[in-house]
Coordinates of C-alpha atoms in Angstrom, one line a residue:
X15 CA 0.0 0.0 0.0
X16 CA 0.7 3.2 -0.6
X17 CA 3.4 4.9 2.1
X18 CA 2.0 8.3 1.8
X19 CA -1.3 6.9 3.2
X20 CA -2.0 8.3 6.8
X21 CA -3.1 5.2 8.9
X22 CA -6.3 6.5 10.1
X23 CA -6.9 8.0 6.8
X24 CA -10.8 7.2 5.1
X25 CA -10.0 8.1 1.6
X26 CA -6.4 9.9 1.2
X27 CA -7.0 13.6 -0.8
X28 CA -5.4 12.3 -3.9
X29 CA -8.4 9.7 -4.4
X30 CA -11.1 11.6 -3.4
X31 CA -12.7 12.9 -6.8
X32 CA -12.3 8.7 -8.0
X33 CA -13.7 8.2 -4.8
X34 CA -16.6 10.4 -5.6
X35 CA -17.1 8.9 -9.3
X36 CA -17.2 5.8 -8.4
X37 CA -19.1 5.7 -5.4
X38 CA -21.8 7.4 -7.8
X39 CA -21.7 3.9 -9.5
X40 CA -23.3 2.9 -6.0
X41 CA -26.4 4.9 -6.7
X42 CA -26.6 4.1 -10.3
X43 CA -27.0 -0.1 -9.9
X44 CA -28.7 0.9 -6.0
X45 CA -31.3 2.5 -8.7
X46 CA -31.7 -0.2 -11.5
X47 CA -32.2 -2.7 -8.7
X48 CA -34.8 -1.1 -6.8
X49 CA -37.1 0.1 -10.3
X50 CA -37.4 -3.1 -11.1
X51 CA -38.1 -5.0 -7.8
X52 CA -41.7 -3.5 -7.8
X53 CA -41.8 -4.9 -11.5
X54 CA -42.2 -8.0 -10.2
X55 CA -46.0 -7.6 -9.2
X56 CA -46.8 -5.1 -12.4
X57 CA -45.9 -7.9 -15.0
X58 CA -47.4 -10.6 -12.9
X59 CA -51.0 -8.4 -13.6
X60 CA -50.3 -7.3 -16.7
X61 CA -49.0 -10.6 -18.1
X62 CA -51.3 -12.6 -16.1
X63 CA -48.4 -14.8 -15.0
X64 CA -48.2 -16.6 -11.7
X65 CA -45.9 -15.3 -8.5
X66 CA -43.2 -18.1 -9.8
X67 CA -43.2 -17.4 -13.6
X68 CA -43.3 -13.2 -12.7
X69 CA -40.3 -14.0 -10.0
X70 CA -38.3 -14.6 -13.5
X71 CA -37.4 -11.1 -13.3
X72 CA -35.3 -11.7 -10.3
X73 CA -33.7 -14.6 -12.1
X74 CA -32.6 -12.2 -14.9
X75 CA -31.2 -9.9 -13.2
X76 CA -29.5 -11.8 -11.0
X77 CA -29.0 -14.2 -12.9
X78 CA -27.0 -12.1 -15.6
X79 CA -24.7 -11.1 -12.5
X80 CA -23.6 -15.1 -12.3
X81 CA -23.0 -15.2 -15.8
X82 CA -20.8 -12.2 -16.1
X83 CA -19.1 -12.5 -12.6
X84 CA -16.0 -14.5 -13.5
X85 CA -15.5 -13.3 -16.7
X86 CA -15.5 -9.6 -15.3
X87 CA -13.0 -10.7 -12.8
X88 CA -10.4 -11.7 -15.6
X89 CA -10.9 -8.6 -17.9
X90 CA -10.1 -6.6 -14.8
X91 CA -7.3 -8.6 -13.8
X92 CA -5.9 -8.5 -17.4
X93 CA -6.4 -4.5 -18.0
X94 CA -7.7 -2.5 -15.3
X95 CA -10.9 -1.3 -13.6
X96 CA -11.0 1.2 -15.7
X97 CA -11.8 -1.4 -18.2
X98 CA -13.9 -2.9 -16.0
X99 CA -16.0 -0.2 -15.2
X100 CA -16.5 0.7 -19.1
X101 CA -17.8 -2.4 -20.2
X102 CA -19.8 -2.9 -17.7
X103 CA -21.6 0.5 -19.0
X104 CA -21.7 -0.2 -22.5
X105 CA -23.6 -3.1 -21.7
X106 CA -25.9 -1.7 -19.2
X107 CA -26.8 1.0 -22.1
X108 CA -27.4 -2.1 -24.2
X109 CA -30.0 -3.9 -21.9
X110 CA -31.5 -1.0 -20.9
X111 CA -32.2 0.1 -24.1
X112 CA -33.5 -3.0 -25.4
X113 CA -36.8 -2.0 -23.0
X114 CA -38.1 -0.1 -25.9
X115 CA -38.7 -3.1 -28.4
X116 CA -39.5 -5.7 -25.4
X117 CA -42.5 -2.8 -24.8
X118 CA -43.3 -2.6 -28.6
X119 CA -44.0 -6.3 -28.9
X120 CA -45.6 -7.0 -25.2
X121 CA -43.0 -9.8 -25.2
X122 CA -42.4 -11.1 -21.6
X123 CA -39.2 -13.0 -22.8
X124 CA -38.2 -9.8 -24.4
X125 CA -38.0 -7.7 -21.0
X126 CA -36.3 -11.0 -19.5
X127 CA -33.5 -10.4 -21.9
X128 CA -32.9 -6.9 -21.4
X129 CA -33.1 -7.4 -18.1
X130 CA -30.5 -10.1 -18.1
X131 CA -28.2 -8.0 -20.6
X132 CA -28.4 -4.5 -18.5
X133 CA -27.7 -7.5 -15.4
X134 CA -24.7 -8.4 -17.6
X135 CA -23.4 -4.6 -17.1
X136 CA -23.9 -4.4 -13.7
X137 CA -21.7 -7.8 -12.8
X138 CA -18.6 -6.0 -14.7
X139 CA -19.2 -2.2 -12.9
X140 CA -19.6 -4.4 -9.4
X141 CA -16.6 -6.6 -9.7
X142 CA -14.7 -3.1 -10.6
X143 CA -15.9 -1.0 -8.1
X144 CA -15.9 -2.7 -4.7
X145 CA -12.4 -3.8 -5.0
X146 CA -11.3 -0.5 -6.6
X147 CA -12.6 1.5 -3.2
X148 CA -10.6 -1.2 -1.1
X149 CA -7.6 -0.1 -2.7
X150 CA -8.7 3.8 -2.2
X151 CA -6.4 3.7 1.0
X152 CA -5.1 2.2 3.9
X153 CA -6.1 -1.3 4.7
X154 CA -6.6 -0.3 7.7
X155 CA -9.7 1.8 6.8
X156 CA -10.8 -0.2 3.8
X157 CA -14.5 -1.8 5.5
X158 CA -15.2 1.8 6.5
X159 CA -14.4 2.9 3.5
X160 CA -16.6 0.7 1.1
X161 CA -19.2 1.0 3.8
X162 CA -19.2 4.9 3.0
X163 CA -19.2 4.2 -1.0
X164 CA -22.0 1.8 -0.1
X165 CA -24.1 4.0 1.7
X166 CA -24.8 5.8 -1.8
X167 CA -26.4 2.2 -2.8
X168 CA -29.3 2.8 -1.0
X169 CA -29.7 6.6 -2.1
X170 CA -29.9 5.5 -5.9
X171 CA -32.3 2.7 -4.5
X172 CA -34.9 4.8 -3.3
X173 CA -34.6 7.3 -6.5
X174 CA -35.8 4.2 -7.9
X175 CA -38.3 3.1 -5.5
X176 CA -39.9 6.9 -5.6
X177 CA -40.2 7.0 -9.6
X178 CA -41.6 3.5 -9.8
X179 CA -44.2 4.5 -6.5
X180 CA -45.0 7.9 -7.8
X181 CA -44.6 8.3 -11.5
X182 CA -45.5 4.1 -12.8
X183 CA -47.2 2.5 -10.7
X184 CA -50.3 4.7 -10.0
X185 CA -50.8 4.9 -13.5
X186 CA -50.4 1.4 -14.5
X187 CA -54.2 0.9 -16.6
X188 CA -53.8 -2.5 -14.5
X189 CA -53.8 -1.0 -10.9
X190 CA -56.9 1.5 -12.5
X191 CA -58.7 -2.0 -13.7
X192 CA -58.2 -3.5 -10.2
X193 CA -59.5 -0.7 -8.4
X194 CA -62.6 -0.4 -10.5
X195 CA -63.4 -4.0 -10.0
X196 CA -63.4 -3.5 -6.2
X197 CA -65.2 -0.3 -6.9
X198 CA -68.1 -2.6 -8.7
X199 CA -68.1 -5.1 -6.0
X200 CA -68.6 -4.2 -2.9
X201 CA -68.8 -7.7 -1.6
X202 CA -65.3 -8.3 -1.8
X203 CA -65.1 -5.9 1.2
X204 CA -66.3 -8.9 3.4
X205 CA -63.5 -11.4 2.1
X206 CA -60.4 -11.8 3.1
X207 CA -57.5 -9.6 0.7
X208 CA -55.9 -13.0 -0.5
X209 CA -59.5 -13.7 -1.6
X210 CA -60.8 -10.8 -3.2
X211 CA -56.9 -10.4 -4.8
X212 CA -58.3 -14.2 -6.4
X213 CA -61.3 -12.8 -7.7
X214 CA -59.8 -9.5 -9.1
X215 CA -56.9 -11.4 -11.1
X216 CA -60.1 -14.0 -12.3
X217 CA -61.7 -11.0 -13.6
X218 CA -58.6 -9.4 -15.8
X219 CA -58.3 -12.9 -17.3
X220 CA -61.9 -12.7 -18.1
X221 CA -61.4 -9.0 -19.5
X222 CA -58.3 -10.3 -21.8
X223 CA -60.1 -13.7 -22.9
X224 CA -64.0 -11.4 -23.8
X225 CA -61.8 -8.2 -25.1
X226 CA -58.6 -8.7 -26.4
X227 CA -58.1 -6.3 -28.1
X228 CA -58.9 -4.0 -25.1
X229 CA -56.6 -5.7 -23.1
X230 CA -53.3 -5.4 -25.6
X231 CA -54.1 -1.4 -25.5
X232 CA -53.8 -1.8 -22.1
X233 CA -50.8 -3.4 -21.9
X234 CA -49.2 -1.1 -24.2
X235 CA -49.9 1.6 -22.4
X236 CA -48.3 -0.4 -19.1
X237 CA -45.3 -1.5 -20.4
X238 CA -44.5 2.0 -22.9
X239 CA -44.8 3.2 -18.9
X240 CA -42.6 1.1 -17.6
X241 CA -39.5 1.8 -20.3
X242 CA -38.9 5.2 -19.7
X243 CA -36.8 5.0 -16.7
X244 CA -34.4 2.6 -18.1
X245 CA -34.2 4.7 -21.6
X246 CA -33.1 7.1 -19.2
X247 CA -31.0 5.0 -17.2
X248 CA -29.1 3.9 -20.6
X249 CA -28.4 8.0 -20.9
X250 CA -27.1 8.2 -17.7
X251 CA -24.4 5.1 -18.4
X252 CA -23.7 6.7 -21.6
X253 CA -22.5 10.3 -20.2
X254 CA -20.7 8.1 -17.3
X255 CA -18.9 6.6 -20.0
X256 CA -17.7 9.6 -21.1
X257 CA -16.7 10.9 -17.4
X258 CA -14.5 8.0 -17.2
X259 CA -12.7 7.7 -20.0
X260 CA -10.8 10.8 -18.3
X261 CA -10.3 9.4 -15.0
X262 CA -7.6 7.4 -13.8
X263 CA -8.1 5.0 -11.3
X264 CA -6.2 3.2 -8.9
X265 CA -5.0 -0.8 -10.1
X266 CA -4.0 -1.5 -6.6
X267 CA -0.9 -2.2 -4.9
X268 CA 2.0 -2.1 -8.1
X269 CA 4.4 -3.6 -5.2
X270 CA 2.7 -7.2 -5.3
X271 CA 4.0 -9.3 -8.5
X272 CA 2.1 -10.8 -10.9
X273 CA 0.6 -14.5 -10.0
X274 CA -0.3 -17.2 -12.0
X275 CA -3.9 -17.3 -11.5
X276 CA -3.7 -21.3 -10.2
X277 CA -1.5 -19.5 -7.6
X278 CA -4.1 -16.7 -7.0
X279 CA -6.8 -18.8 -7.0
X280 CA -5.0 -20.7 -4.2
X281 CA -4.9 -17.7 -2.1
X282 CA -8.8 -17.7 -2.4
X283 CA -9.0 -21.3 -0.6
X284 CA -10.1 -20.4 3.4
X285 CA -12.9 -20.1 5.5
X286 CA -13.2 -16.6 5.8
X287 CA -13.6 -15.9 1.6
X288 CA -15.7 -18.9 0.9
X289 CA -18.1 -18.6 4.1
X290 CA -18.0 -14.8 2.8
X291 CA -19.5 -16.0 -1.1
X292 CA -22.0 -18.4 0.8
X293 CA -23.0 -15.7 3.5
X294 CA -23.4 -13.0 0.6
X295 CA -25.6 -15.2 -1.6
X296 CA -28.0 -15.6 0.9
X297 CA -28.0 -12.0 2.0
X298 CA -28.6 -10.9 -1.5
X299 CA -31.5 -13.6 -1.6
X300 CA -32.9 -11.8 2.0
X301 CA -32.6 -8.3 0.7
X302 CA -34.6 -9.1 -2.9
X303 CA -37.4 -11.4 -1.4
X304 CA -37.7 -8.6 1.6
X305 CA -37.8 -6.2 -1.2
X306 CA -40.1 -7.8 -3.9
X307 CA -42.6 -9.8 -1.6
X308 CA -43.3 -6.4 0.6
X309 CA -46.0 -5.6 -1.9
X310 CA -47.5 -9.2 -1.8
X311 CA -47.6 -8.8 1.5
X312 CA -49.5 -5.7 1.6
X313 CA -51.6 -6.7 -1.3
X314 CA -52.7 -9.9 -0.5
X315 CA -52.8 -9.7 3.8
X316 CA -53.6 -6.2 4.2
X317 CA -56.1 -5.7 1.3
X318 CA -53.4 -2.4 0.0
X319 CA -53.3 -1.8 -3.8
X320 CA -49.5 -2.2 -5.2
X321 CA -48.6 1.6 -5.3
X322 CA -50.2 2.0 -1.4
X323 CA -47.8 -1.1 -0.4
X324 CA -44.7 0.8 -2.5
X325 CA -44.8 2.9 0.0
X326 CA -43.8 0.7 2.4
X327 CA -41.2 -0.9 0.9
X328 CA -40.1 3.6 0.7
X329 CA -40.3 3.5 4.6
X330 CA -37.9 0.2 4.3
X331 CA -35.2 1.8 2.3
X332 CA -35.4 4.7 4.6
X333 CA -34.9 3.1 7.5
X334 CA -32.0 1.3 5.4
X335 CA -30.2 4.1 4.2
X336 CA -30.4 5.6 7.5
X337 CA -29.1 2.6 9.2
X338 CA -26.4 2.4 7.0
X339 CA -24.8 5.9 8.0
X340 CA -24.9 4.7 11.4
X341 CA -24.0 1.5 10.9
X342 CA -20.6 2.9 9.3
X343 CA -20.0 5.2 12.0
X344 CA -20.3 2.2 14.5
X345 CA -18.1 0.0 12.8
X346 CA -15.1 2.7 14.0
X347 CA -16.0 1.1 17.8
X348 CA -17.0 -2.4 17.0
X349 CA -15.9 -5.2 15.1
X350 CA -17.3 -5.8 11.4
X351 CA -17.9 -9.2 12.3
X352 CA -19.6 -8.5 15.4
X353 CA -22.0 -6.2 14.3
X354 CA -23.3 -8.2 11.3
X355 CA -23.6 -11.0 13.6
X356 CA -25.6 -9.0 15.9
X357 CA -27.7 -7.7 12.9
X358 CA -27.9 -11.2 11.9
X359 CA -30.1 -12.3 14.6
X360 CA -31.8 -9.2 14.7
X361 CA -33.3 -9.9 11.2
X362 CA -34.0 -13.4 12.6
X363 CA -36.3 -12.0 15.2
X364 CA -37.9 -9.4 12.7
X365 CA -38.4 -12.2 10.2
X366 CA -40.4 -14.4 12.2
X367 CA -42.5 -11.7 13.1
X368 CA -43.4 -10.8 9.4
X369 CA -44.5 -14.6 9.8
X370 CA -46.6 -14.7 13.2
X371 CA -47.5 -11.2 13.6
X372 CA -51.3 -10.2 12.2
X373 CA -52.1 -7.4 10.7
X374 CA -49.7 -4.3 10.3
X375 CA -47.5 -5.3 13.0
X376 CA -46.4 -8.0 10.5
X377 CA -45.8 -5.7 7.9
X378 CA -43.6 -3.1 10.3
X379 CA -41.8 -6.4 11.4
X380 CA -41.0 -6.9 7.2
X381 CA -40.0 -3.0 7.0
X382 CA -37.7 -3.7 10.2
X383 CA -35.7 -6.2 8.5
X384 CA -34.4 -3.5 6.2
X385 CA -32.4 -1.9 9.7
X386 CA -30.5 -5.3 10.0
X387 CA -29.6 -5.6 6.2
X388 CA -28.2 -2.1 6.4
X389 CA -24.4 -2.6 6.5
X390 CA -24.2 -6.7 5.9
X391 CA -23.4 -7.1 1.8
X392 CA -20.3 -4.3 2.0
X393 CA -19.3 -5.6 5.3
X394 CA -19.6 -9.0 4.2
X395 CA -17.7 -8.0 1.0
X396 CA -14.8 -6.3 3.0
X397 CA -14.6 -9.2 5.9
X398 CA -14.1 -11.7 2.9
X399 CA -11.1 -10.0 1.1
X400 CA -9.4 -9.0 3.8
X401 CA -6.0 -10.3 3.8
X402 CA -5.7 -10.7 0.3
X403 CA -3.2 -8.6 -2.0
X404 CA -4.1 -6.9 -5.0
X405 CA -4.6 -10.0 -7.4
X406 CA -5.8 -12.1 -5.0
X407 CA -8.3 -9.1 -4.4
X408 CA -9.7 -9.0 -8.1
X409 CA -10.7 -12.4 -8.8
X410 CA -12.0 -12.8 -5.2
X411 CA -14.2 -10.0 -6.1
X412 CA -15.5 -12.6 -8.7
X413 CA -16.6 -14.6 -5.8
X414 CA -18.5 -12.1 -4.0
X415 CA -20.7 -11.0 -7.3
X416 CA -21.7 -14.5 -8.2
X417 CA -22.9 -15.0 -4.9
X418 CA -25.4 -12.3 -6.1
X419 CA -27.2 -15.5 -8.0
X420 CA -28.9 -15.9 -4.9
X421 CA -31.0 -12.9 -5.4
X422 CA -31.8 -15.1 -8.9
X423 CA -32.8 -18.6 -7.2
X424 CA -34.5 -17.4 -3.3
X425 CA -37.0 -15.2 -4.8
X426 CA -37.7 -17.9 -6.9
X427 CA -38.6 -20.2 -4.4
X428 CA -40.3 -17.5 -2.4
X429 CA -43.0 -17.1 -5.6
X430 CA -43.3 -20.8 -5.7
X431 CA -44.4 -20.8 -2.1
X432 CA -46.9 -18.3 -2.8
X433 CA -48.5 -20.0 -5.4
X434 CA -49.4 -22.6 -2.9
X435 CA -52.1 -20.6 -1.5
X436 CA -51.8 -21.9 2.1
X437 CA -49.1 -23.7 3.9
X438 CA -49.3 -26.0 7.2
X439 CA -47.1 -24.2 9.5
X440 CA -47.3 -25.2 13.1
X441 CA -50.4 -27.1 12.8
X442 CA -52.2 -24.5 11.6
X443 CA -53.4 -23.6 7.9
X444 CA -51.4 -20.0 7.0
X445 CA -51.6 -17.8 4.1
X446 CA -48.5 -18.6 1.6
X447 CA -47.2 -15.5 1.6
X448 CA -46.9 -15.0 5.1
X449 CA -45.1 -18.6 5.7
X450 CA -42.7 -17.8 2.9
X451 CA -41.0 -15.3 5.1
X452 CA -39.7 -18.3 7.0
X453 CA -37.0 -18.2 3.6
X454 CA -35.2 -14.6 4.7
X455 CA -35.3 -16.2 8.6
X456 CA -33.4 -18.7 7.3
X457 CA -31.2 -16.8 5.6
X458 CA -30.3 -14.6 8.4
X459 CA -29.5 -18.1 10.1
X460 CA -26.5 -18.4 7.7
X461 CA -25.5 -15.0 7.9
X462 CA -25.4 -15.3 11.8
X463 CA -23.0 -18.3 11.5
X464 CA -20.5 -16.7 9.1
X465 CA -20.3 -14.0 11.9
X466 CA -19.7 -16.1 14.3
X467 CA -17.0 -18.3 12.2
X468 CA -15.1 -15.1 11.5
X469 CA -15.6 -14.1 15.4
X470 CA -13.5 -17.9 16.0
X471 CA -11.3 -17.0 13.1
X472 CA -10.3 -13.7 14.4
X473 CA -9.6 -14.8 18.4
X474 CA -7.5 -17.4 17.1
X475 CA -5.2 -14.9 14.8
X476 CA -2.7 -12.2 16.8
X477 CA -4.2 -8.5 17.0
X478 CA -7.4 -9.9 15.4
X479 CA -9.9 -10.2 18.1
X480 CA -10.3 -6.6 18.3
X481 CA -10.0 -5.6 15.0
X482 CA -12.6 -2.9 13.9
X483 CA -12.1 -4.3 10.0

């Protein structure tokens, strides 16, 4: 590292316009991610698809982050993260772009492929960026740091959550359609919201089966809607592009020599980076199902309409982003590992109440969860290459953006739950999507014992056990 780094120092003066650009990266994908959770719901209804097939989205987009993870990783270790960072826009432009025929043609398929593509994007500007802001500095400061960079993430993902809440949502001909029909029957007042949500969706099938012709107008209208924010996100990548074609950025430490990558890859065989990938998959699969579900929740146990449950999912990445400013300052008096165990079985307990809580209580139990996600994927990240030199540092950040394929397979299985109807849970028949929060518990299970692993690892290592990194 760098000598002229101060030991205490967060991001030395020399970085701190690179610091800047790039942690605006951190807003940009915070933003694509969170305008197209609630897309989940809004093509299930205006696709008529079921909770599993309609979960596809989340399987392209994360699923395009697997694909591209490795292969991002060697570009970056061959040239630079410049290089990185600029192919990875280039094809973000590309998928986002290719929203405009996928809404011409009403093609569900089609939006799954720009969605994978723009995915494909993402994986190379992730595998550049997080390990570009660990070298920003000292070592020392290196979890602080990307928790700072980080804290942007969530900035950009409530931009998105706010356009998609306020500006597509409300106007979705769909959401009119399903107000009207419980407008015109008020007898679905006296059934339960999972019910009357049955009879609403049996209705739209009707009104595309009777009318067609209706119908395709109104999808057209929906889905020329729902483009417009990635046209303009494909604008944004393109005059990013530009910005960085001037910027230098750091390529780490030019002290360690060049490994073979067997050799490198060698350096990525312990506990602490492989529990790291595993612990990170099934955050990333928390975060989206806590994310994309919220509205199913409100929808279909609460009786909300889509846009009035957006705005709890808002509240969520409020109490987030919040969360995560504190949860950086803390981490300058308490070990990373520590605190995300700690939040770890925090989400545990807010989990199961989003599961045996009725009523809104339930629903502030599934907004709480957001408070214990807060800090865990850069502090997850930044446990999990620590100790490893510059190489070893690039491909591991490989690693750490395929485990983001578990945003691509958990919500998955959440929407197949759902489509059960009603579980057996405890002896007693529950709604589906209540029981399917039992997933995220679970998931906050493994995250707890990848704390608590890097808790043993630590006490058994000199100057370790009260690291603050």
């Amino acid at each position: 590292m760098d000598a002229s780094f101060q030991s205490d120092s967060l991001v030395p003066r020399k970085y701190l316009y690179p610091f800047v650009l790039v942690t605006f990266l951190f807003a940009l994908w915070g933003f694509a991610n969170d305008v197209t959770n609630p897309l989940v719901k809004a093509f299930k209804d205006i696709f008529l698809l079921s909770n599993a097939q309609s979960s596809l989205v989340q399987t392209a987009f994360y699923g395009g982050y697997a694909t591209m993870a490795i292969p991002a990783a060697l570009l970056v270790r061959w040239r630079s993260y410049n290089a990185g960072i600029a192919v990875g826009l280039f094809l973000f432009a590309v998928g986002n772009m290719l929203f405009v025929p996928a809404s011409l043609y009403r093609d569900f398929s089609l939006f799954l492929v720009a969605i994978y593509v723009l995915s494909f994007g993402l994986a190379f500007i992730e595998t550049s960026a997080y390990p570009c802001v660990l070298s920003m500095g000292p070592a020392s400061t290196a979890t602080r740091r990307l928790n700072l960079a980080a804290a942007f993430n969530p900035i950009g993902s409530l931009s998105g959550m706010l356009v998609c809440g306020a500006l597509i949502l409300p106007y979705l001909n769909v959401e009119e359609f399903r107000a009207k029909e419980v407008q015109e029957n008020p007898s679905y007042a006296s059934l339960l919201p999972s019910e009357a949500d049955v009879r609403i969706t049996d209705a739209l099938e009707s009104f595309r089966d009777n009318r067609p012709q209706e119908h395709r107008e109104l999808q057209s209208h929906d889905l020329s809607l729902i483009k417009w924010p990635y046209v303009g996100l494909a604008g944004a990548a393109g005059l990013l592009m530009v910005l960085f074609t001037f910027l230098r950025l750091p390529n780490g430490d030019v002290t360690v020599p060049r490994q073979s990558l067997v050799s490198t890859l060698g350096g990525l065989l312990s506990a602490r980076y492989i529990g790291g990938v595993i612990a990170q998959a099934f955050y990333v699969g928390v975060q989206i199902m806590s994310w994309t579900f919220i509205i199913h929740y409100g929808v279909t146990l609460l009786g909300m309409s889509a846009s009035e449950a957006q705005y709890y999912n808002i509240c969520a990445m409020l109490l987030y982003l919040s969360c995560r400013f504190l949860g950086t300052a803390c981490l300058k008096y308490i070990s990373a590992h520590a605190l995300l165990t700690l939040l770890a079985v925090g989400g545990m307990a807010f989990s199961s109440g989003a599961v045996f809580l009725e009523g809104m209580a339930g629903m502030y139990s599934l907004v709480a969860i957001s408070a214990c996600m807060s800090i865990m994927f850069p502090t997850i990240y930044g446990i999990a290459l620590k100790g490893l030199n510059t190489e070893e540092a690039k491909l591991g950040a490989a690693g750490q953006t395929f485990a983001i394929v578990g945003g691509a397979i958990l919500p998955f299985a959440q929407g197949s739950v759902i489509d059960l109807g009603t579980v057996e849970l405890l002896g007693e028949t529950v709604d589906a999507v209540r029981a399917s929060f039992l997933l995220p518990f679970g998931c906050f299970v493994v995250i707890a014992c990848y704390g608590f692993l890097v808790t043993f690892l630590a006490n058994r290592e000199p100057g370790e056990a009260n690291s603050f990194n």
